[in-house]
Amino acid sequence: MSEMVSRGRFGRFGGRYVPETLMPALEELEVAYQEARSDPAYHEELAYYLREFVGRPTPLYLAERLSDHLGVLRVYLKREDLCHTGAHKINNTLGQVLLARRLGKTRIIAETGAGQHGVATATAAALFGLDCDIYMGEEDIGRQSLNVFRMRLLGARVIPVTSGSKTLKDATNETLRDWTASVRTTHYIIGSVVGPHPFPEMIRECQSVIGREARAQILEAEGRLPDACVACVGGGSNSIGLFHPFVNDEDVELIGVEAGGRGLDTEEHGASLTAGRVGVLHGCETFLLYDDDGQIIPAHSVSAGLDYPGVGPEHAHLKDSGRARYVTVEDHDALKAFQMLSVLEGIIPAFESAHAISWLDRLAGETREAGGMKTVVLCLSGRGDKDVHQAEGLLTEMLDDEEVR
Amino acid sequence: MGDRLETCFERLRTQGRSGLFPFVTAGDPDLGFTRELLPLMTEAGADGFEIGVPFSDPLADGPTIQRSSMRSLTGGTRLSGVLEMVGEVRADIPDTPLVLMTYYNPIIAMGLSEFVRGASQVGADAVIVPDLPPEEAGALLGIMKDYPLEPVFMLAPTSTQERIELVNDVGGGFIYYVGQMGVTGARDALDSDLGATLGRINRVKNRPVLVGFGIKTPEQAAEVAGYADGVIVGSALIDVMEAEASREDKMRAACDYIASLREGLDRSKTVS
């Protein structure tokens, strides 16, 4: 009998649940990726663009006023918001575009929710003159018109997705559908550590530059490892990028912050690890939000980047094995943290990253109770410029109230 | 192989005819409709059916089946209800192969064992899970081997020789050949490589091959049937029903369409 082995597992999660049409492409991609991985020329090329084009290494910044405010935490921010295009997404799109070139693919496709991954993909495609089509839900196109224009300005075509809930999960479906038809000429750059093997592993490797730098930087600054690493988790790419190089440092607590949306007692959240169950979507087995019939429930978060009903399989494994802890922060608290970091540090964080910032309040509470001090590395995954317009509507009332007081 | 499928293909071979397997989304617009439609299409010339379980995120399907799934879900169709309907319709068409087609997550939600037991109890003959390639099917296959339920796997124009052999080895029932790259949906032209790829499959196959994805006209069906044991027609059938307003007109249009495909298939075999 021919060999029949499931590949790309993190514990019992992951795998490759895709239509047959894509299986040969994934096998080909895996081989190309393994070859690239062991080829110094690939790493040199990637390192060159990360340094000269993206602006790496990003700083690990000691947030003093934030730390003073929290009292018992010494908080270092890993400044992915300072990457070219304003978020960590470019680490992945560059790595994958270089891979696509090795594979001889001439066209790039990607899904995008808020548009950050779309912009990062369009940027990398422009850098190498590749054709680029970005699928984006009609709902999101309405919410993020500026990013739509950015992608078009960068030479990409933005294709509206009108199926299903017209958001990120549907854009992902549509990109996969395109790929089943175009796989011979086209590379699919998935935006997070989700999808069929080898995507979750490949994207984790691209994003691990965050944790590798942060680990060296904190050792340099503090002479020791941090007590905790904190990052927001939607699909989970910035968090796995920070966590992965610390996984074997058993004394470093890993904390992933999911979107609590309007509360876990509602169906309007994005907390697939905290409140979901194991299933299969978009090519991998992982924690998902679905109903008793297996139908996927659309996620909700004030932050479009956390608005996804699944999560990377490696996170599922980190949760299952107890190595990482996953918590939730609701929309309202994330907005308060968005404002707090702006006021205290002069840094406007992305709504996504604001979820991680918000958790620091509770981590400070826990630490105070236990009677100690903690050094924390937090991944500031992106800058908040993209969210300022939305925040204006949501926060003006809150700010007015405070001025009156 | 399941008795009904085996008997069906045996009969087709003896008669020198090609198999005609329509695909319908169960519960579009409601399960009562599907329940009534299948026996009528049997009379119109269908040899067996693929019964699609609607899913919120059908990533192997084009716009027609997406819309069809949405209508069915909006109408409240559940996997348990689909199984019940299969059990009911089984009484009317006792010899017609019924193949369930469902994405994996609804099976996971029901529980693998409960699904397999339920499907075989109501008289389904085979199961196709488009997002479950053989590599990931170990758990489901392990349960199915104790039941008279055949696992049908797909092959595609991109499938390598190794994958053709793998699917041939581990699959049951028949091989579902995806006749074109991309998602389901009626196309105006067939893949030009169709004959060549099917030739590769025909050299190793030890079970019948049905071709689906993209077939619309009786002429296309006849052409495909020249290389394979039969055809699966889904989106084009749903398109035909979508164009009609009343239930009666939808059923009539579906049966007329199936009859035209039947005629196209039979004529081509008589000529050759």
XYZ file of C-alpha atoms in Angstrom:
677
model
C 0.000 0.000 0.000
C 1.167 3.506 -0.716
C 2.322 5.530 2.229
C -0.384 7.453 4.036
C 0.962 9.784 6.673
C -0.488 12.962 8.075
C 2.175 15.645 8.020
C 2.755 18.882 9.829
C 1.348 18.105 13.247
C 1.752 20.097 16.443
C 0.729 17.460 18.942
C -2.632 16.353 17.575
C -3.282 19.624 15.744
C -2.492 20.869 12.255
C -2.386 18.573 9.255
C -3.437 19.158 5.722
C -7.200 19.118 5.168
C -7.543 20.392 1.639
C -9.118 19.316 -1.644
C -7.003 16.917 -3.687
C -6.241 19.599 -6.282
C -4.040 21.385 -3.727
C -2.258 18.371 -2.265
C 0.500 18.198 -4.908
C 1.144 21.950 -4.563
C 1.503 21.619 -0.809
C 3.916 18.747 -1.261
C 5.904 20.843 -3.717
C 5.841 23.834 -1.392
C 7.050 21.726 1.499
C 10.028 20.487 -0.496
C 10.886 24.007 -1.688
C 10.566 25.336 1.831
C 12.821 22.654 3.276
C 15.389 23.359 0.576
C 15.230 27.091 1.196
C 15.491 26.545 4.908
C 18.781 24.756 4.591
C 20.139 27.118 1.949
C 22.339 29.898 3.371
C 21.668 31.990 0.257
C 17.945 32.153 1.119
C 18.675 33.272 4.663
C 21.168 35.852 3.495
C 18.722 37.281 0.992
C 15.926 37.369 3.565
C 18.204 38.924 6.184
C 19.240 41.587 3.695
C 15.659 42.644 2.948
C 14.617 42.447 6.597
C 17.454 44.785 7.502
C 17.458 47.194 4.577
C 13.799 47.173 3.564
C 11.841 46.364 6.727
C 14.173 48.102 9.160
C 15.025 45.181 11.445
C 15.991 44.585 14.117
C 13.097 46.413 15.709
C 13.817 47.960 19.128
C 12.934 46.311 22.423
C 11.792 49.423 24.216
C 11.505 49.742 27.987
C 8.140 51.435 28.532
C 8.996 53.327 31.717
C 5.854 55.349 32.269
C 3.692 52.331 31.538
C 5.795 50.282 33.964
C 5.495 52.980 36.642
C 1.761 53.097 36.086
C 1.456 49.334 36.526
C 3.774 49.384 39.531
C 4.899 45.783 39.671
C 5.745 45.143 36.016
C 8.799 46.107 34.062
C 7.427 46.174 30.519
C 9.497 45.925 27.387
C 7.704 46.534 24.099
C 8.919 44.652 21.058
C 8.339 47.380 18.514
C 6.947 45.535 15.489
C 4.898 48.663 14.887
C 8.116 50.193 13.578
C 8.438 47.660 10.760
C 7.935 48.978 7.248
C 4.157 48.949 6.540
C 3.479 49.301 10.255
C 3.154 45.748 11.520
C 4.858 42.365 11.804
C 3.020 41.017 8.748
C 5.855 42.040 6.407
C 8.244 39.528 8.072
C 6.107 36.762 6.625
C 5.232 38.222 3.242
C 8.870 38.903 2.409
C 9.969 35.414 3.413
C 7.205 33.899 1.303
C 7.701 36.091 -1.736
C 11.340 34.992 -1.787
C 10.081 31.418 -1.653
C 7.569 32.038 -4.447
C 10.422 33.285 -6.608
C 12.375 30.115 -5.934
C 9.286 28.141 -6.989
C 9.065 30.138 -10.201
C 5.572 31.413 -9.406
C 4.701 34.708 -11.053
C 1.522 35.599 -9.252
C 0.777 36.145 -5.571
C -2.626 35.888 -3.920
C -3.610 36.587 -0.331
C -6.610 37.085 1.905
C -6.891 40.063 4.164
C -9.177 41.150 6.973
C -8.334 44.681 8.079
C -5.977 45.029 5.157
C -2.664 44.891 7.035
C -1.655 41.556 5.583
C -2.947 42.689 2.192
C -0.781 45.793 2.324
C 2.259 43.783 3.444
C 1.677 41.281 0.629
C 1.170 43.991 -1.989
C 4.357 45.638 -0.733
C 6.454 42.492 -1.054
C 4.947 41.744 -4.464
C 5.725 45.274 -5.640
C 9.293 44.928 -4.407
C 9.815 42.017 -6.804
C 7.403 42.983 -9.581
C 5.002 40.072 -9.076
C 1.298 40.155 -9.996
C -0.780 40.415 -6.873
C -4.470 39.807 -6.159
C -5.878 40.379 -2.677
C -9.220 38.950 -1.568
C -11.081 41.040 0.961
C -14.594 40.705 2.369
C -17.031 43.354 1.242
C -17.749 44.246 4.872
C -14.055 44.854 5.526
C -13.612 46.843 2.324
C -16.224 49.237 3.650
C -14.532 49.469 7.061
C -10.963 49.828 5.794
C -11.120 51.944 2.656
C -7.724 53.500 3.251
C -5.970 50.125 3.238
C -7.867 49.183 0.082
C -6.428 52.261 -1.565
C -2.943 51.466 -0.230
C -3.019 48.023 -1.802
C -4.178 49.440 -5.112
C -1.535 52.140 -4.931
C 1.035 49.365 -4.527
C -0.172 47.806 -7.756
C -2.337 45.032 -6.342
C -5.866 44.211 -7.392
C -8.370 44.070 -4.531
C -11.128 41.549 -5.173
C -14.295 42.005 -3.081
C -15.674 38.832 -1.491
C -19.445 38.740 -1.231
C -19.969 35.186 0.020
C -20.835 34.100 3.563
C -20.254 36.715 6.244
C -18.180 38.818 3.803
C -15.247 39.012 6.227
C -11.837 37.398 6.732
C -12.946 33.760 6.850
C -14.814 34.166 3.581
C -11.879 35.977 1.996
C -9.761 32.971 3.046
C -12.247 30.574 1.408
C -12.165 32.611 -1.774
C -8.365 32.757 -1.882
C -8.193 28.989 -1.434
C -10.728 28.616 -4.261
C -8.596 30.803 -6.512
C -5.556 28.759 -5.565
C -7.203 25.440 -6.510
C -7.607 26.864 -10.016
C -4.319 28.754 -10.311
C -1.869 26.726 -8.259
C 0.438 26.025 -11.198
C 1.432 29.697 -11.558
C 0.414 31.194 -8.255
C 1.692 31.230 -4.680
C -0.731 31.784 -1.815
C 0.665 33.882 1.030
C -1.507 33.059 4.010
C -1.433 35.896 6.526
C -1.277 33.955 9.751
C 0.003 30.690 11.196
C -3.084 28.857 9.965
C -3.908 26.806 6.905
C -2.605 23.438 5.718
C 0.943 22.213 6.352
C 3.525 23.633 5.643
C 1.988 27.098 6.094
C 1.743 27.222 9.908
C 5.338 26.070 10.312
C 6.682 28.211 7.470
C 4.991 31.369 8.705
C 6.088 30.666 12.281
C 9.674 30.440 11.036
C 9.296 33.798 9.271
C 7.785 35.425 12.357
C 10.180 33.856 14.861
C 12.567 36.664 14.043
C 10.478 38.632 16.570
C 11.238 36.274 19.432
C 14.835 35.628 18.435
C 15.608 39.338 18.472
C 13.604 39.951 21.646
C 15.354 37.117 23.477
C 18.801 38.466 22.628
C 17.718 42.035 23.399
C 16.255 41.266 26.818
C 19.352 39.265 27.768
C 21.401 42.282 26.755
C 19.208 44.761 28.645
C 18.416 42.786 31.798
C 21.036 40.088 31.861
C 18.271 37.522 32.194
C 15.170 36.136 30.525
C 11.785 37.771 31.118
C 9.202 36.317 33.496
C 6.524 36.491 30.853
C 5.908 37.056 27.147
C 2.569 38.559 26.223
C 1.009 38.931 22.769
C -2.408 39.114 21.159
C -3.768 36.070 19.321
C -6.080 36.164 16.332
C -4.729 33.626 13.885
C -1.668 33.890 16.092
C 1.297 34.912 13.948
C 2.847 37.695 16.026
C 2.340 35.704 19.212
C 3.832 32.478 17.874
C 6.681 34.586 16.471
C 7.387 35.944 19.948
C 6.687 32.704 21.846
C 8.503 30.152 19.755
C 12.097 31.070 20.663
C 11.063 31.027 24.354
C 9.191 27.711 24.333
C 12.114 25.773 25.776
C 12.745 28.423 28.451
C 10.387 26.792 30.892
C 10.481 29.609 33.431
C 9.175 32.122 30.906
C 5.407 32.246 31.051
C 3.726 32.578 27.642
C 0.436 34.458 27.627
C -1.742 34.805 24.543
C -4.551 37.341 24.620
C -7.625 36.589 22.530
C -10.439 38.879 21.501
C -13.203 38.738 24.095
C -15.335 40.949 21.832
C -18.616 41.728 23.544
C -18.059 38.986 26.097
C -17.669 35.208 26.135
C -21.282 34.841 27.247
C -22.320 36.235 23.860
C -21.521 34.656 20.481
C -19.697 37.848 19.541
C -16.055 37.215 20.249
C -12.964 35.748 18.646
C -11.773 33.510 21.475
C -11.377 30.194 19.681
C -8.796 28.852 22.164
C -10.646 29.949 25.279
C -14.194 29.183 24.182
C -13.960 27.064 21.016
C -13.715 23.349 20.280
C -11.535 21.222 18.069
C -12.509 21.040 14.412
C -11.228 21.502 10.873
C -11.282 24.722 8.887
C -9.082 26.186 6.157
C -6.867 23.155 5.971
C -5.983 22.489 9.603
C -7.266 20.859 12.742
C -7.406 23.343 15.567
C -9.696 25.150 18.004
C -12.593 26.837 16.207
C -15.843 28.599 16.852
C -18.668 26.456 15.504
C -22.208 25.433 16.414
C -23.585 21.986 17.272
C -23.838 21.150 13.561
C -20.246 22.028 12.792
C -21.175 25.262 11.010
C -18.585 27.962 11.565
C -19.725 30.914 13.681
C -18.387 34.255 12.444
C -16.057 35.829 14.992
C -16.382 39.337 16.329
C -13.819 41.809 17.596
C -13.435 45.556 17.530
C -10.084 44.691 15.999
C -10.419 43.295 12.480
C -7.111 41.447 12.860
C -8.507 39.295 15.690
C -11.807 38.739 13.925
C -11.188 35.112 12.909
C -13.079 31.998 14.107
C -9.970 29.803 14.215
C -6.398 29.895 15.467
C -3.032 28.480 14.454
C -2.603 24.778 15.300
C 0.646 25.408 17.146
C -1.240 27.591 19.620
C -3.794 24.806 19.983
C -0.926 22.545 20.955
C 0.637 25.077 23.339
C -2.738 25.367 25.058
C -3.359 21.623 25.116
C 0.097 20.904 26.530
C -0.263 23.677 29.088
C 2.881 25.435 27.901
C 1.036 28.667 27.154
C -1.892 30.351 28.854
C -4.680 31.960 26.836
C -6.856 34.720 28.201
C -9.345 37.186 26.761
C -9.804 40.938 26.729
C -13.087 42.513 25.665
C -13.523 45.311 23.123
C -14.119 47.964 25.748
C -10.964 47.168 27.728
C -8.875 47.017 24.575
C -10.060 50.512 23.672
C -9.067 51.791 27.097
C -5.614 50.268 26.676
C -5.383 51.818 23.201
C -5.841 55.195 24.830
C -3.622 54.398 27.823
C -0.554 53.507 25.778
C -1.035 56.589 23.619
C -1.109 58.858 26.665
C 1.583 57.128 28.703
C 4.131 56.297 26.034
C 3.353 58.372 22.971
C 2.740 55.165 21.065
C -0.607 54.563 19.377
C -0.951 50.765 19.204
C -3.025 48.746 16.764
C -6.344 47.606 18.273
C -4.941 44.066 18.118
C -1.883 44.933 20.208
C -4.073 46.955 22.572
C -5.616 43.665 23.692
C -2.202 42.513 24.910
C -1.555 45.876 26.583
C -4.866 45.647 28.380
C -3.991 42.281 29.884
C -1.012 43.887 31.636
C -3.461 45.443 34.096
C -4.602 42.022 35.166
C -1.098 40.590 35.115
C -0.066 43.441 37.420
C -2.952 42.522 39.720
C -1.874 38.860 39.838
C 1.739 39.874 40.432
C 0.833 42.260 43.221
C -1.223 39.560 44.900
C 1.639 37.086 44.688
C 3.877 39.784 46.101
C 6.611 40.240 43.522
C 7.877 42.020 40.472
C 7.816 40.783 36.875
C 9.750 41.599 33.760
C 7.523 41.294 30.702
C 8.172 41.304 26.971
C 5.073 42.369 25.056
C 4.781 42.191 21.307
C 3.496 45.493 20.018
C 2.469 43.867 16.770
C 1.392 46.960 14.876
C 0.818 50.656 14.952
C -2.620 52.118 15.420
C -2.816 54.611 12.586
C -5.130 52.271 10.705
C -7.517 52.276 13.678
C -7.506 55.976 14.466
C -10.572 56.709 12.372
C -12.584 53.941 14.027
C -11.253 54.941 17.438
C -12.388 58.503 16.915
C -15.961 57.355 16.817
C -15.606 54.889 19.674
C -13.437 56.923 22.033
C -14.529 60.536 21.672
C -17.298 60.005 24.163
C -14.929 58.355 26.628
C -12.378 61.170 26.261
C -15.047 63.879 26.679
C -16.203 62.252 29.892
C -12.685 62.306 31.259
C -12.110 65.957 30.416
C -15.266 66.868 32.294
C -13.926 65.014 35.290
C -17.568 -2.435 -2.430
C -21.034 -1.501 -1.272
C -23.649 -3.793 -2.794
C -25.716 -1.108 -4.441
C -22.746 0.657 -5.994
C -21.285 -2.631 -7.203
C -24.574 -3.792 -8.635
C -25.153 -0.426 -10.280
C -21.769 -0.336 -12.012
C -22.126 -3.983 -12.996
C -25.486 -3.276 -14.620
C -24.073 -0.228 -16.444
C -21.189 -2.300 -17.759
C -23.517 -5.025 -18.974
C -25.760 -2.517 -20.684
C -22.785 -0.641 -22.137
C -23.997 2.600 -20.597
C -22.356 5.416 -18.683
C -23.339 6.283 -15.114
C -25.221 9.502 -14.442
C -24.862 10.743 -10.850
C -26.558 14.067 -10.139
C -25.437 16.106 -7.127
C -28.006 17.956 -5.078
C -27.582 19.983 -1.916
C -29.833 18.355 0.646
C -32.403 20.813 1.947
C -32.229 23.330 -0.886
C -34.748 24.811 -0.448
C -35.926 22.243 2.137
C -35.494 18.558 2.884
C -39.011 17.701 1.752
C -38.101 18.978 -1.709
C -34.962 16.845 -1.913
C -36.892 13.857 -0.591
C -39.402 14.227 -3.440
C -36.878 15.127 -6.143
C -34.561 12.103 -5.947
C -37.126 9.446 -6.980
C -38.304 11.690 -9.835
C -34.761 12.098 -11.126
C -34.271 8.337 -10.880
C -37.181 7.920 -13.235
C -35.674 10.568 -15.505
C -32.513 8.530 -15.885
C -30.209 9.105 -12.906
C -28.253 6.031 -11.789
C -27.284 7.269 -8.331
C -26.984 10.456 -6.319
C -24.552 12.562 -4.461
C -26.309 14.190 -1.584
C -24.508 17.296 -0.399
C -24.597 18.290 3.259
C -24.592 22.097 3.421
C -21.608 23.759 5.119
C -20.963 27.363 6.063
C -17.529 27.426 4.410
C -17.593 25.176 1.335
C -14.104 25.910 0.038
C -14.139 23.427 -2.833
C -17.344 24.859 -4.243
C -18.090 27.630 -6.683
C -20.849 30.255 -6.466
C -23.750 27.982 -7.478
C -23.223 25.408 -4.722
C -22.292 28.150 -2.248
C -25.674 29.776 -2.839
C -27.382 26.423 -2.681
C -25.700 25.601 0.656
C -26.657 28.986 2.051
C -30.314 28.507 1.091
C -30.279 25.112 2.739
C -28.635 26.364 5.942
C -30.961 29.342 6.088
C -33.815 26.857 5.871
C -32.429 25.121 8.959
C -30.951 21.959 7.428
C -28.869 19.907 9.853
C -26.736 16.831 9.204
C -29.031 14.727 11.392
C -31.975 15.871 9.273
C -30.160 14.964 6.068
C -29.566 11.445 7.386
C -33.232 11.126 8.301
C -34.222 12.244 4.807
C -31.877 9.683 3.257
C -33.553 6.992 5.330
C -36.973 8.065 4.067
C -36.051 8.319 0.410
C -34.300 4.956 0.608
C -37.733 3.306 0.812
C -38.687 4.752 -2.592
C -35.450 4.036 -4.417
C -34.190 0.872 -2.710
C -31.529 0.025 -5.299
C -30.148 3.464 -6.160
C -26.692 4.250 -4.775
C -26.767 7.248 -2.427
C -23.452 8.940 -1.748
C -23.148 11.509 1.000
C -20.870 14.438 0.355
C -19.937 16.554 3.346
C -17.082 18.691 4.544
C -15.260 17.288 7.547
C -16.306 19.678 10.288
C -20.005 18.665 10.381
C -18.821 15.041 10.784
C -16.502 16.077 13.629
C -19.329 17.965 15.308
C -21.630 14.943 15.131
C -18.871 12.559 16.184
C -17.119 10.273 13.698
C -18.634 7.045 15.025
C -22.128 8.425 15.300
C -21.935 9.747 11.751
C -20.689 6.491 10.263
C -23.236 4.433 12.184
C -26.034 6.841 11.291
C -25.149 7.041 7.621
C -24.995 3.293 7.166
C -28.183 2.736 9.190
C -30.200 4.991 6.888
C -28.841 3.217 3.824
C -26.174 5.550 2.478
C -23.632 3.675 0.380
C -20.570 5.893 0.387
C -19.128 9.112 1.750
C -17.065 11.794 0.043
C -15.318 14.393 2.187
C -13.750 16.970 -0.145
C -11.443 18.453 2.494
C -10.247 15.082 3.771
C -7.433 13.667 1.635
C -6.343 10.064 2.352
C -3.450 11.277 4.537
C -5.893 12.752 7.044
C -8.575 10.104 6.758
C -7.069 7.502 9.101
C -9.522 8.042 11.933
C -12.606 8.014 9.717
C -11.403 5.014 7.687
C -10.718 3.107 10.875
C -14.373 3.406 11.831
C -15.814 2.956 8.342
C -14.121 -0.381 7.775
C -16.638 -2.030 10.129
C -19.605 -0.633 8.223
C -21.003 -1.063 4.710
C -20.030 2.496 3.858
C -17.453 3.166 1.142
C -14.872 5.967 1.405
C -14.667 7.788 -1.929
C -11.575 9.899 -2.586
C -10.888 12.437 -5.249
C -8.186 12.808 -7.871
C -7.417 15.984 -9.770
C -5.545 17.132 -12.876
C -2.587 17.912 -10.593
C -2.477 14.470 -8.968
C 0.868 12.738 -9.252
C 1.290 9.055 -10.055
C 1.926 8.350 -6.344
C -1.306 10.047 -5.383
C -3.261 8.168 -8.044
C -1.969 4.931 -6.578
C -2.660 6.073 -3.021
C -6.288 6.946 -3.758
C -6.719 3.745 -5.722
C -5.341 1.753 -2.761
C -7.179 3.290 0.164
C -10.435 4.397 -1.453
C -13.625 2.443 -1.967
C -16.724 2.658 -4.120
C -15.413 4.646 -7.040
C -12.808 7.272 -7.808
C -14.123 10.809 -8.083
C -12.075 12.564 -10.731
C -12.168 16.350 -10.489
C -12.366 17.181 -14.172
C -10.938 20.659 -13.965
C -8.754 22.848 -11.796
C -10.589 25.033 -9.337
C -13.956 24.818 -7.687
C -17.250 23.245 -8.713
C -19.296 25.070 -11.312
C -20.592 24.639 -14.835
C -18.068 25.579 -17.516
C -18.462 26.186 -21.223
C -15.413 24.132 -22.149
C -13.893 21.001 -20.694
C -10.272 20.743 -19.587
C -8.221 19.923 -22.673
C -6.016 17.511 -20.681
C -8.967 15.482 -19.494
C -8.338 12.464 -21.697
C -4.634 12.318 -20.883
C -5.066 12.480 -17.099
C -7.896 9.976 -17.135
C -5.686 7.737 -19.217
C -3.109 7.746 -16.409
C -5.819 6.852 -13.922
C -7.442 4.212 -16.108
C -4.125 2.358 -16.383
C -4.002 1.675 -12.635
C -7.596 1.863 -11.439
C -9.269 -1.078 -9.826
C -12.649 0.601 -9.423
C -14.918 2.789 -11.563
C -14.086 6.430 -12.217
C -16.739 9.136 -12.207
C -15.899 12.616 -13.438
C -17.332 15.726 -11.859
C -16.714 19.507 -11.789
C -17.613 21.655 -14.780
C -19.932 19.400 -16.780
C -22.970 21.192 -18.186
C -24.222 20.039 -21.582
C -25.259 16.572 -22.822
C -22.409 16.853 -25.352
C -19.851 17.469 -22.605
C -21.280 14.601 -20.571
C -20.987 12.326 -23.579
C -17.413 13.403 -24.246
C -16.367 12.795 -20.638
C -18.117 9.453 -20.597
C -15.809 8.406 -23.406
C -12.925 8.375 -20.931
C -14.684 7.310 -17.730
C -17.419 5.175 -16.219
C -19.800 8.023 -15.657
C -20.369 11.648 -14.810
C -21.392 13.726 -11.814
C -23.402 16.859 -12.541
C -24.067 19.326 -9.738
C -23.814 23.048 -10.353
C -25.455 22.924 -13.781
C -28.391 21.019 -12.288
C -28.748 23.544 -9.495
C -28.512 26.397 -12.017
C -31.424 24.859 -13.919
C -33.542 24.703 -10.764
C -32.552 28.195 -9.634
C -33.969 29.588 -12.869
C -37.467 28.406 -11.928
C -39.720 29.888 -9.306
C -42.181 27.233 -8.139
C -41.328 23.851 -6.614
C -43.151 22.052 -9.403
C -41.260 23.952 -12.093
C -37.919 23.343 -10.356
C -38.597 19.595 -10.217
C -39.822 19.465 -13.778
C -36.806 21.439 -15.036
C -34.428 19.181 -13.090
C -35.988 16.037 -14.535
C -35.986 17.429 -18.085
C -32.335 18.324 -17.695
C -31.414 14.891 -16.308
C -33.331 13.263 -19.165
C -31.376 15.325 -21.697
C -28.076 14.261 -20.120
C -29.231 10.644 -20.114
C -30.072 10.869 -23.767
C -26.719 12.483 -24.589
C -24.841 9.756 -22.724
C -26.829 6.898 -24.252
C -26.641 8.306 -27.787
C -22.869 8.584 -27.649
C -22.560 4.971 -26.541
C -24.842 3.758 -29.333
C -22.861 5.684 -31.947
C -19.505 4.405 -30.741
